[in-house]
Short mmCIF file of C-alpha atoms and ligand atoms in Angstrom, two decimals:
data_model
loop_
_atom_site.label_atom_id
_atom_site.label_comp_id
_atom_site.label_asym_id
_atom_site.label_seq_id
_atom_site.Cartn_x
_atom_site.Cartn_y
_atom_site.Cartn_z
CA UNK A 1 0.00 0.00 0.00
CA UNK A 2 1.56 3.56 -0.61
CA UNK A 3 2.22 6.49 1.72
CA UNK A 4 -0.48 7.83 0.81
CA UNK A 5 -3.18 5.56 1.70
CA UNK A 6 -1.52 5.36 4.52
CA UNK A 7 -1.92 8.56 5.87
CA UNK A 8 -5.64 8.04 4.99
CA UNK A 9 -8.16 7.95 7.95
CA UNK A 10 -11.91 7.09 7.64
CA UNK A 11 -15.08 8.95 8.92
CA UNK A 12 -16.60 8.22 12.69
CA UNK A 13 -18.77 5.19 11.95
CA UNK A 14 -16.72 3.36 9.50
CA UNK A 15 -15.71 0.66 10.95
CA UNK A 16 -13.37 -0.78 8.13
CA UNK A 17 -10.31 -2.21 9.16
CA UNK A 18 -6.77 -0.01 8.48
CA UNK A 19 -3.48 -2.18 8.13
CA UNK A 20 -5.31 -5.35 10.03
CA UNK A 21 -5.92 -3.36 13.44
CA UNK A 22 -9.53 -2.85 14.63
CA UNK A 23 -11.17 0.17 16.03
CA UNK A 24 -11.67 -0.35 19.77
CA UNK A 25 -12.75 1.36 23.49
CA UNK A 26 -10.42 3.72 24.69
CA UNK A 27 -12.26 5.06 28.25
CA UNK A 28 -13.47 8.43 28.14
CA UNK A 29 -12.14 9.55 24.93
CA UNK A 30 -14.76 10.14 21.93
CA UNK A 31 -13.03 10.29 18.76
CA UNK A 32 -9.72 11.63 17.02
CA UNK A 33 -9.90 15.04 15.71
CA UNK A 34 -7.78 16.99 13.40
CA UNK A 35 -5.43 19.85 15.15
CA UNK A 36 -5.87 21.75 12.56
CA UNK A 37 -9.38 21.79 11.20
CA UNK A 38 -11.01 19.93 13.62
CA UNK A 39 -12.24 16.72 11.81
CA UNK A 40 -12.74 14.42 13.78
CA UNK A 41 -12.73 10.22 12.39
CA UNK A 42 -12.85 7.06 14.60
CA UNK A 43 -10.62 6.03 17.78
CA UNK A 44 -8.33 3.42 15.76
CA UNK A 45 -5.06 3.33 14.01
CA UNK A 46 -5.09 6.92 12.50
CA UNK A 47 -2.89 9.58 12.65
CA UNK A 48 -3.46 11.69 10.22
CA UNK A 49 -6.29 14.12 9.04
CA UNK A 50 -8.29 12.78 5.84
CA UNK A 51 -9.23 16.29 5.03
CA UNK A 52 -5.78 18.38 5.23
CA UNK A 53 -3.43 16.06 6.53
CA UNK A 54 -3.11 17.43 10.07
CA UNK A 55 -1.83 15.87 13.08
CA UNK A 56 -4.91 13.60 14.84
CA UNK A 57 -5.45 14.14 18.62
CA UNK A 58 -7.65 12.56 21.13
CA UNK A 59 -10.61 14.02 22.48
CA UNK A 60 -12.91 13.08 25.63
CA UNK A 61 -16.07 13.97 27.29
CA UNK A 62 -14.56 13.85 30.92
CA UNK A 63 -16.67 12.94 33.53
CA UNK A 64 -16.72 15.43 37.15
CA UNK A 65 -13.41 14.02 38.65
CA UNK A 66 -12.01 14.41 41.78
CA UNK A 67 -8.74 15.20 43.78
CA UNK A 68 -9.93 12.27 46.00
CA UNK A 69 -10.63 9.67 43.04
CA UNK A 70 -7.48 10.09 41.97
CA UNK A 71 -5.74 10.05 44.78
CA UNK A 72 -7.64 6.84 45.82
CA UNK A 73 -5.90 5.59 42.11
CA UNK A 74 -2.73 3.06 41.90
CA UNK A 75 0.89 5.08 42.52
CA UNK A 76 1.35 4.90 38.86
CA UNK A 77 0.18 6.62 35.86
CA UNK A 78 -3.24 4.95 35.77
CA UNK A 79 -4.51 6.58 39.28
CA UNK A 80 -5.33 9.51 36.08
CA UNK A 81 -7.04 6.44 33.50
CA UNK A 82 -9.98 8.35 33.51
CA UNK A 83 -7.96 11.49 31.64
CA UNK A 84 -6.65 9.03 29.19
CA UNK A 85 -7.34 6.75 26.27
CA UNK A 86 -7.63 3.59 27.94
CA UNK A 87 -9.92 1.09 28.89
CA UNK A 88 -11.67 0.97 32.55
CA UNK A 89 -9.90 -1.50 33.51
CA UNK A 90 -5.90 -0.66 32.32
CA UNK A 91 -4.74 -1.85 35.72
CA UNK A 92 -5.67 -5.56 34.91
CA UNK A 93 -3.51 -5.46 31.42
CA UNK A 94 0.31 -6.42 31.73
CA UNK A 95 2.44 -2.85 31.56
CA UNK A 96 5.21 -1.63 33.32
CA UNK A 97 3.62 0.52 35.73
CA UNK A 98 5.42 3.69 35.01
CA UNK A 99 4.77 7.30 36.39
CA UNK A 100 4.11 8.89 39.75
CA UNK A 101 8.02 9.43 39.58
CA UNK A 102 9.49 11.65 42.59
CA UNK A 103 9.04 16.00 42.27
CA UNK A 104 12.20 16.47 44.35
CA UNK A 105 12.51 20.55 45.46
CA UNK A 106 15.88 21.79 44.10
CA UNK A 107 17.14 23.92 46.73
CA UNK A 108 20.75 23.59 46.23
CA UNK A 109 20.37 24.05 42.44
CA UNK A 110 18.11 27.09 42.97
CA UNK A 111 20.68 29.00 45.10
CA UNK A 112 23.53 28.63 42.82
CA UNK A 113 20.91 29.89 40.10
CA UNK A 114 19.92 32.32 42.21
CA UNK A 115 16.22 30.64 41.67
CA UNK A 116 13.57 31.51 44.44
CA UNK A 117 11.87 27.82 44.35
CA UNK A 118 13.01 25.27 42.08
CA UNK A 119 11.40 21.43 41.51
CA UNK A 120 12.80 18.80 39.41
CA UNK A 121 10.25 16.04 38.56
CA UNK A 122 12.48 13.11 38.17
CA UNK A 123 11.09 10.54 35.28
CA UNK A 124 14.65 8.91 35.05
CA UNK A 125 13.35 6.24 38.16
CA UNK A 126 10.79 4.82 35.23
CA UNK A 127 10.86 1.31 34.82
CA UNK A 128 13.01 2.14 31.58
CA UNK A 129 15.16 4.70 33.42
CA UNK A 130 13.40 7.38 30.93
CA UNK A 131 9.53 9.25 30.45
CA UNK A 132 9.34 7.50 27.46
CA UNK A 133 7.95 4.60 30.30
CA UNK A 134 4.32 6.48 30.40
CA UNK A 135 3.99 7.00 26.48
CA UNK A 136 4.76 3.15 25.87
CA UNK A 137 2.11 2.12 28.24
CA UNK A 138 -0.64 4.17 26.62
CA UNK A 139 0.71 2.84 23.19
CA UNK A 140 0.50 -0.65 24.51
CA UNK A 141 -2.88 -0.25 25.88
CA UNK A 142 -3.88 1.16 22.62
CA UNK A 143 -2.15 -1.87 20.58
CA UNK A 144 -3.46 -4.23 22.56
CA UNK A 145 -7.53 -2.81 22.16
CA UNK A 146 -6.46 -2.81 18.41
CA UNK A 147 -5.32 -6.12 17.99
CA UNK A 148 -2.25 -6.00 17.10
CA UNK A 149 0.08 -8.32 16.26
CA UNK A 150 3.19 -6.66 16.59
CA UNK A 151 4.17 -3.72 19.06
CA UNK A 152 7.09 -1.38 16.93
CA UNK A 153 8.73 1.51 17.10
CA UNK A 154 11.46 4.19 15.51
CA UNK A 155 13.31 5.36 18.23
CA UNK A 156 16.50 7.49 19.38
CA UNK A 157 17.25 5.35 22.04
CA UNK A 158 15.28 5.56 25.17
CA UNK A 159 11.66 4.77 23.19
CA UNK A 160 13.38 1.24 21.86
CA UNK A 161 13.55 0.36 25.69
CA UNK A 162 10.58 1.54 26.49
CA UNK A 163 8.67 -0.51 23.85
CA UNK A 164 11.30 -3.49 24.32
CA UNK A 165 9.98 -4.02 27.92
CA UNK A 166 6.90 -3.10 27.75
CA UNK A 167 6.57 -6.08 24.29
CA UNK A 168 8.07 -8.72 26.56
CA UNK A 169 5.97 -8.00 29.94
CA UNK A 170 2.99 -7.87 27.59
CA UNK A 171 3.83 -11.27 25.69
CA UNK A 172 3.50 -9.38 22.35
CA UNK A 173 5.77 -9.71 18.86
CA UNK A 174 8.27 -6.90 19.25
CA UNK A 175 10.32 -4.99 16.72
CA UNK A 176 12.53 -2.08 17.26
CA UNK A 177 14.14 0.09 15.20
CA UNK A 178 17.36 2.52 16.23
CA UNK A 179 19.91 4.43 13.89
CA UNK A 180 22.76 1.85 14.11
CA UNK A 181 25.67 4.22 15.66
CA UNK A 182 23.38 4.85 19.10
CA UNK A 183 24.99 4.78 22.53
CA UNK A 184 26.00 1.07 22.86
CA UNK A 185 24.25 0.95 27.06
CA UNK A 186 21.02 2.36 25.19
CA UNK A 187 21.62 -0.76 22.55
CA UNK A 188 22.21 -3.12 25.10
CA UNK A 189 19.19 -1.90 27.27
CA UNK A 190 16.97 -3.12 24.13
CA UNK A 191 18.50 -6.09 23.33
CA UNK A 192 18.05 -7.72 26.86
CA UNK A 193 14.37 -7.98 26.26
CA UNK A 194 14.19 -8.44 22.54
CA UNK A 195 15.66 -10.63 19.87
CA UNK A 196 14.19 -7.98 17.65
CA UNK A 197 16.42 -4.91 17.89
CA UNK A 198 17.11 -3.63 14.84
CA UNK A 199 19.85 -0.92 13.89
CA UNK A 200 19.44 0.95 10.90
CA UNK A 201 22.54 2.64 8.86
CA UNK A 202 21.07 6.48 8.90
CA UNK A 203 19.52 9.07 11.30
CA UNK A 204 16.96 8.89 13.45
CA UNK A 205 14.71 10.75 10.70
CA UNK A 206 15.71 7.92 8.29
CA UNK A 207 14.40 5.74 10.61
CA UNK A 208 11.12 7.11 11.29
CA UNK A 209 11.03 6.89 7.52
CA UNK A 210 11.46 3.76 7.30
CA UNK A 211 8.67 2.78 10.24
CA UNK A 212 6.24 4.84 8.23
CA UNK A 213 6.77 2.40 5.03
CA UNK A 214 6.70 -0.87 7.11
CA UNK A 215 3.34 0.59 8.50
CA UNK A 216 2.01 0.95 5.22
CA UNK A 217 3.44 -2.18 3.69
CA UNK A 218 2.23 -4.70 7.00
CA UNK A 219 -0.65 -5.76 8.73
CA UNK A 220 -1.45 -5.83 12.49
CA UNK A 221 1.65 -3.54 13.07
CA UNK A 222 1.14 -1.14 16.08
CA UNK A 223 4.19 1.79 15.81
CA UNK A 224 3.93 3.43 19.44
CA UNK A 225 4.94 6.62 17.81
CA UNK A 226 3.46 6.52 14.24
CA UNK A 227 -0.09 5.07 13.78
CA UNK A 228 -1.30 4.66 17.17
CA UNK A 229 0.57 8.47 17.59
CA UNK A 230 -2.32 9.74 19.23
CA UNK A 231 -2.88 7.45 22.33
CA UNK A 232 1.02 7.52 22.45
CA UNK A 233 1.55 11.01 22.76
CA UNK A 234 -1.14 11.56 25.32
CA UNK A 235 1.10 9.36 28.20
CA UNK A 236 2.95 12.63 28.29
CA UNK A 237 0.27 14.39 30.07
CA UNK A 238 0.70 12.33 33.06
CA UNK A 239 4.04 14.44 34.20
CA UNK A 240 1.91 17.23 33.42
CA UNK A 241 -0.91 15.78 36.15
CA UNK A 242 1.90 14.36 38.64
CA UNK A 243 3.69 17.54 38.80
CA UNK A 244 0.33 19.74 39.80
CA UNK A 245 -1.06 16.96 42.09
CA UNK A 246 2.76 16.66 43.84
CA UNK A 247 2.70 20.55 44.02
CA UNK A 248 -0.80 20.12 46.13
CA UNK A 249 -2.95 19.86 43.09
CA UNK A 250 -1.30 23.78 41.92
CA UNK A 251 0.10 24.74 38.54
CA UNK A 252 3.74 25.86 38.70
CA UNK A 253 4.82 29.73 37.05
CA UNK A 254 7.48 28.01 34.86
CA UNK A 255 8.40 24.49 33.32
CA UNK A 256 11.50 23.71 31.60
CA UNK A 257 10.87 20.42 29.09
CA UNK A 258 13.21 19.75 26.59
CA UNK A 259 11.79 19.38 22.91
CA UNK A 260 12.84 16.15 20.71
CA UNK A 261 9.77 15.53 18.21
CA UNK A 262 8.02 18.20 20.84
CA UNK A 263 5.34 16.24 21.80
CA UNK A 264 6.02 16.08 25.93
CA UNK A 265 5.99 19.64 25.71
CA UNK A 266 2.64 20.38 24.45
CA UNK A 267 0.99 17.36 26.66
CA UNK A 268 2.43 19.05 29.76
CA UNK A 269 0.30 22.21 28.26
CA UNK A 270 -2.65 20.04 27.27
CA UNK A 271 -2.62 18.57 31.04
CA UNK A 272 -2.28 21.90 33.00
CA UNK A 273 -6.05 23.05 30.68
CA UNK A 274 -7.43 19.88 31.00
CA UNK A 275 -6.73 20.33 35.17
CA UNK A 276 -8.07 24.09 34.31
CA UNK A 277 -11.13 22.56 32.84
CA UNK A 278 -11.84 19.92 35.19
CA UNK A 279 -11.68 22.57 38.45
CA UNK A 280 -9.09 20.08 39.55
CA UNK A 281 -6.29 23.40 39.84
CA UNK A 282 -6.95 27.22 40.13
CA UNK A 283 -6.56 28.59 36.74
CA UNK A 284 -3.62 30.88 36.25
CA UNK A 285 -0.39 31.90 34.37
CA UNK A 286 2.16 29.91 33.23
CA UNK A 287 4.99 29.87 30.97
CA UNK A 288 6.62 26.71 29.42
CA UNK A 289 10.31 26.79 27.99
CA UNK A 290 11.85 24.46 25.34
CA UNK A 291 15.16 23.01 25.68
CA UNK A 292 16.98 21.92 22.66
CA UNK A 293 20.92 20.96 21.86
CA UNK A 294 22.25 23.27 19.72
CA UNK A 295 23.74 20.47 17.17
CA UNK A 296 19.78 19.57 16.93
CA UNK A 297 17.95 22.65 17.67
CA UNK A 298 14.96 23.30 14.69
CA UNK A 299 12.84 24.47 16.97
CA UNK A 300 14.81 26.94 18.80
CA UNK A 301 16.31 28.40 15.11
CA UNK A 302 12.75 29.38 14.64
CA UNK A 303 11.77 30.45 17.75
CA UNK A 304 14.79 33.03 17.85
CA UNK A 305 14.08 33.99 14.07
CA UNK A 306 10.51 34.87 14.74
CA UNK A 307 9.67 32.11 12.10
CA UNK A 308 5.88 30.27 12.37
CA UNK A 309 7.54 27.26 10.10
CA UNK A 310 10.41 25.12 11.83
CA UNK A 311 12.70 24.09 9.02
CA UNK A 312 14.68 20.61 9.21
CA UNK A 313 18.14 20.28 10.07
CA UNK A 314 20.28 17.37 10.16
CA UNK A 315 21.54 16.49 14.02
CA UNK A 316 25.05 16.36 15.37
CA UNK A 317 24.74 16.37 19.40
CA UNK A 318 25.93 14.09 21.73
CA UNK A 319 22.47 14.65 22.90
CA UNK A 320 20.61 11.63 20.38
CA UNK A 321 17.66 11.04 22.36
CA UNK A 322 17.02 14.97 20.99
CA UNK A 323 18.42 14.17 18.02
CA UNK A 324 15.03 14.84 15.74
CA UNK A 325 15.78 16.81 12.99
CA UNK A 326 12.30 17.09 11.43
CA UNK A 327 10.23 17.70 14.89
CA UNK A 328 6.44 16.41 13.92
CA UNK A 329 5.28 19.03 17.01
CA UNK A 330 7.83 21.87 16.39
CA UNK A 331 5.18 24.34 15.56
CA UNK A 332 2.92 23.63 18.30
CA UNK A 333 5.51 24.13 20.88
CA UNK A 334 6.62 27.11 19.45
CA UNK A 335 2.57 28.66 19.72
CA UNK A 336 2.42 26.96 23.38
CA UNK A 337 6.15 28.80 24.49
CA UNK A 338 5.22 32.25 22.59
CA UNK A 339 1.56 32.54 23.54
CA UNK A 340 2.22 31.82 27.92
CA UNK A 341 5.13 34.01 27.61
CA UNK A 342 8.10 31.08 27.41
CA UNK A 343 10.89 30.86 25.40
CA UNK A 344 12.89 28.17 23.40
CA UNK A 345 16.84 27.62 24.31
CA UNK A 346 19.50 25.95 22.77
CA UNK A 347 22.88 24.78 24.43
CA UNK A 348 26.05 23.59 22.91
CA UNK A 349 27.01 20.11 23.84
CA UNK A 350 29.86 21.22 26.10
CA UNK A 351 27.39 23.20 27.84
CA UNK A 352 25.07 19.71 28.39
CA UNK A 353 27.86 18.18 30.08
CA UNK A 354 28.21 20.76 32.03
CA UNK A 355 24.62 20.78 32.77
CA UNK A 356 24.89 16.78 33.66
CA UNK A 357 27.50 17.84 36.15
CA UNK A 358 25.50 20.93 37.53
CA UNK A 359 22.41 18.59 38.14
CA UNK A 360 24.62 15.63 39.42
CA UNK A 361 26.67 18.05 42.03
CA UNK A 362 23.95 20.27 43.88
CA UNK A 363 21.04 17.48 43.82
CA UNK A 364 22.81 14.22 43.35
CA UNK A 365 20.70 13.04 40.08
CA UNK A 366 22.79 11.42 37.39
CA UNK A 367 20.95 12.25 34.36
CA UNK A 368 21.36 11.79 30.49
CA UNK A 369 22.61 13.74 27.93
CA UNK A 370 18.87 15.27 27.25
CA UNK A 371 18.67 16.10 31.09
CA UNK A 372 21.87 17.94 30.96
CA UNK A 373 20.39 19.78 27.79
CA UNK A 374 17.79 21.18 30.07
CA UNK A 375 19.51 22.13 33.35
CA UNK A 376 22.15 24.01 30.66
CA UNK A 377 19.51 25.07 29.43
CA UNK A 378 17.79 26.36 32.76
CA UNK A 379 20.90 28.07 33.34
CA UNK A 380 21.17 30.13 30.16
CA UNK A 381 17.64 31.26 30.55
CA UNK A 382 18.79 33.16 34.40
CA UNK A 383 22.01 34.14 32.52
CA UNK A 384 19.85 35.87 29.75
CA UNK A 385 16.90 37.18 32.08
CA UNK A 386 14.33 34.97 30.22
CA UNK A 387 13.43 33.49 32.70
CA UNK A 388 12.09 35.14 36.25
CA UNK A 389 14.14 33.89 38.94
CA UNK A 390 11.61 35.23 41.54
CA UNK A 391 8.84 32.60 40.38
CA UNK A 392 8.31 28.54 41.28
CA UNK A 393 10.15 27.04 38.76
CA UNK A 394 9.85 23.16 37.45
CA UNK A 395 12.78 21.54 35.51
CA UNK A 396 11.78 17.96 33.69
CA UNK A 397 14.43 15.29 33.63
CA UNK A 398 13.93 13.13 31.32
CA UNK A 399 16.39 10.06 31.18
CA UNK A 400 19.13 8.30 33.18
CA UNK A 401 22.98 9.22 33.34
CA UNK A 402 23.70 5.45 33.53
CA UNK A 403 22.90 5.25 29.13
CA UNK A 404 24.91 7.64 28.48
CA UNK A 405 27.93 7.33 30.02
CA UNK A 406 30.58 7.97 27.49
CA UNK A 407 29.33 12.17 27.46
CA UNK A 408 31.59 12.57 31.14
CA UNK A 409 33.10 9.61 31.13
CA UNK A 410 36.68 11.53 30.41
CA UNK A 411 35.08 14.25 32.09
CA UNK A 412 35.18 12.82 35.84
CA UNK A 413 37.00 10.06 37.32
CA UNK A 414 39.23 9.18 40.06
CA UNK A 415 41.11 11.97 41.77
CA UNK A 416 43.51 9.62 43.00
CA UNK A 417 44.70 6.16 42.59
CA UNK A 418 47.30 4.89 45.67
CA UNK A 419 48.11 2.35 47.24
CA UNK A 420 46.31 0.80 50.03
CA UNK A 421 48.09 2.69 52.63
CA UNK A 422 46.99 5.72 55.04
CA UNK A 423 50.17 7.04 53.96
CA UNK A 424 49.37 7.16 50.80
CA UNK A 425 45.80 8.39 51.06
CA UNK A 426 47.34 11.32 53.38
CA UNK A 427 49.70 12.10 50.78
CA UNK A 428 46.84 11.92 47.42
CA UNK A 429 45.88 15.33 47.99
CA UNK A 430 42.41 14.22 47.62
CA UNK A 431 41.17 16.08 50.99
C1 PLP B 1 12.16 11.17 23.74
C2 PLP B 1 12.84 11.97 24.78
C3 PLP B 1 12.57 13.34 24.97
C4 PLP B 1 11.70 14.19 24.06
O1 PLP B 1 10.45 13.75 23.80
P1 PLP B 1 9.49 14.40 22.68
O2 PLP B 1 8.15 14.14 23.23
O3 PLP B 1 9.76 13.65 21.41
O4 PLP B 1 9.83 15.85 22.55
C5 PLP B 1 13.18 13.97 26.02
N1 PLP B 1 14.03 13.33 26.84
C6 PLP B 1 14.33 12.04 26.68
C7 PLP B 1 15.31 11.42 27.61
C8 PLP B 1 13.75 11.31 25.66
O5 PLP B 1 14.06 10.02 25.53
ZN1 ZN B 2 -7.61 18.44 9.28
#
């Protein structure tokens, strides 16, 4: 089948089959509908508006829910299953369990920022060691009401794992796809639950290619991050829910996130008006900042040139699970960072490592490369006065210091090595 029937979705009430997957219950959510125009087709494997081509999003008629319902809910992300596309009872079906990761307040952090309040919500203790955890699980949920056959992804690192343990815990056919010169720990972290790990000779954007045609081409294929997009991408509003409800069901004045495809970003957004909507938080300002590497940093180019249209580039960071040169959500996180008064920031890689040391130093979390992109990030936004140091502040890491190990490695080490004598130690200079 080509691309473009592919892309194709059909009308609500059409129940014919796409690709081998059926249309199924998904909770409280009604239908896709277009971003842009607002067409709306059937909850199934669609992604894509049939009328202009448009990103597909899920919408719901929420029932009145409570602070006390969901606190009532499992310490995971399915204590919000009512806010998401799943079915009633998501607890029952195999996942990994991800979310209600620690907010931990950043005091030490703040003060050599010269921050007032500062909160990092921590997603690297996911099951996966990454966010990508809470996406998966939707996407699995979603595969699984689809019948699917096989649970796939395109991924720059952290997404393979994610899928990778959430296919064997599930007992489901999995396939994922990396570009072939990704961090070897982020390799190996696949392969121990799949046979199917495979590494492609390109980018990450030649990957996601490449999913796209094997969508088309096969039947029963679920891609967590292509045609069951939608349900995927709405996972991401459960760090958007945990950090209010950890904050004493309150929205925070600023959020750092950093931007790959952009998606996490404008969840967080979507969460904080859906909390809005539901009288579940006092509505009020905030602002939401992007955090980009500068080696991959589309989004940022165009914030800073004032453009509407994000054009591609082609990465070189050392921060690959950023590395997106073609971001499907660029434009909607540059709307969501303009329009609450944010900003979008890029850092050179030098400045992530720092960032990875900054993080690791004053609060003792070891994060990854994409963490260290948004702490530098955090940083440059004081430095420049983008950012008001007098308001609560929320920084999102993302992923685990352990997969990417070879960014610092040469960076810290041993500050001595003696002999096992006090003598020696005396004499090391270490103290
Ligand atoms: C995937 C990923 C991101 C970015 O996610 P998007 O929703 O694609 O913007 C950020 N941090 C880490 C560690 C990731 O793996
Ligand atoms: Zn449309």
């Amino acid at each position: 089948m080509s691309t473009a029937t592919d892309t194709s979705a059909p009308t609500p009430g059409d129940t014919a089959p796409d690709h081998g997957l059926r249309e199924g219950a998904f909770g409280n959510a009604t239908a896709l509908a277009c971003r842009e125009c607002g067409h709306q087709v059937a909850l199934g494997p669609y992604y894509a508006c049939p009328e202009c081509f448009g990103p597909l999003e899920v919408h719901y008629a929420f029932p009145a829910v409570t602070r006390e319902e969901i606190a009532a809910g499992p310490r995971n992300i399915w204590r919000y299953k009512a806010l998401l596309p799943v079915p009633d009872d998501i607890e029952q079906s195999p996942n990994t369990e991800p979310g209600f990761t620690r907010l931990l307040r950043a005091d030490n952090l703040a003060a050599q920022l010269g921050l007032t309040r500062l909160w990092v919500k921590d997603d690297s203790t996911n099951p996966t060691n990454s966010f990508k955890d809470r996406v998966v699980a939707c996407a699995l949920s979603a595969a699984i009401e689809l019948k699917a056959q096989v649970f796939a992804c395109p991924s720059t690192g952290n997404l393979a794992n994610a899928v990778a343990a959430a296919g064997a815990r599930a007992g489901i056919k999995t396939v994922v796809f990396i570009p072939a010169d990704l961090e070897k720990p982020k390799q190996v972290n696949s392969a121990v639950y799949t046979d199917r790990l495979v590494a492609v000779n390109g980018n990450y954007d030649d990957v996601n290619r490449l999913a796209s045609e094997i969508a088309g081409e096969e039947e029963g294929w679920a891609f967590v991050n292509v045609n069951v997009r939608p349900f995927y991408a709405e996972g991401s509003k459960t760090l958007g829910y945990e950090i209010a409800e950890q904050l004493g069901w309150r929205l925070p004045d600023q959020v750092v996130i950093p931007v790959a495809s952009g998606s996490q970003l404008t969840k967080v957004d979507k969460a904080f008006k859906e909390l809005v909507q539901l009288g579940l938080v006092e509505d009020k300002p905030y602002k939401i900042f992007g955090a980009q590497a500068t080696g991959c940093s589309p989004v940022s180019a165009a914030y800073k040139q004032g453009h509407d249209v994000v054009r591609p580039v082609k990465p070189d960071t050392i921060a690959k699970s950023l590395a997106i040169g073609n971001p499907a959500d660029g434009p909607y996180v540059l709307d969501i960072c303009r329009a609450s008064g944010g900003a979008v920031e890029d850092v050179s890689d030098d400045e992530v490592r720092e960032g990875i040391l900054l993080l690791a130093r004053t609060e003792g979390i070891f994060t990854e490369t994409a963490g260290g992109t948004t702490t530098a990030v955090l940083k440059k936004l004081v430095e420049t006065g983008q950012l008001d140091t007098s308001l609560e502040t929320v920084i999102i890491n993302t992923g685990m210091g352990l997969k990417t190990l070879d960014a610092i490695s040469d960076r810290v080490g041993p500050a001595a090595t003696i002999d096992p004598s006090y003598a020696a130690f005396t004499g090391s200079g270490v103290l």
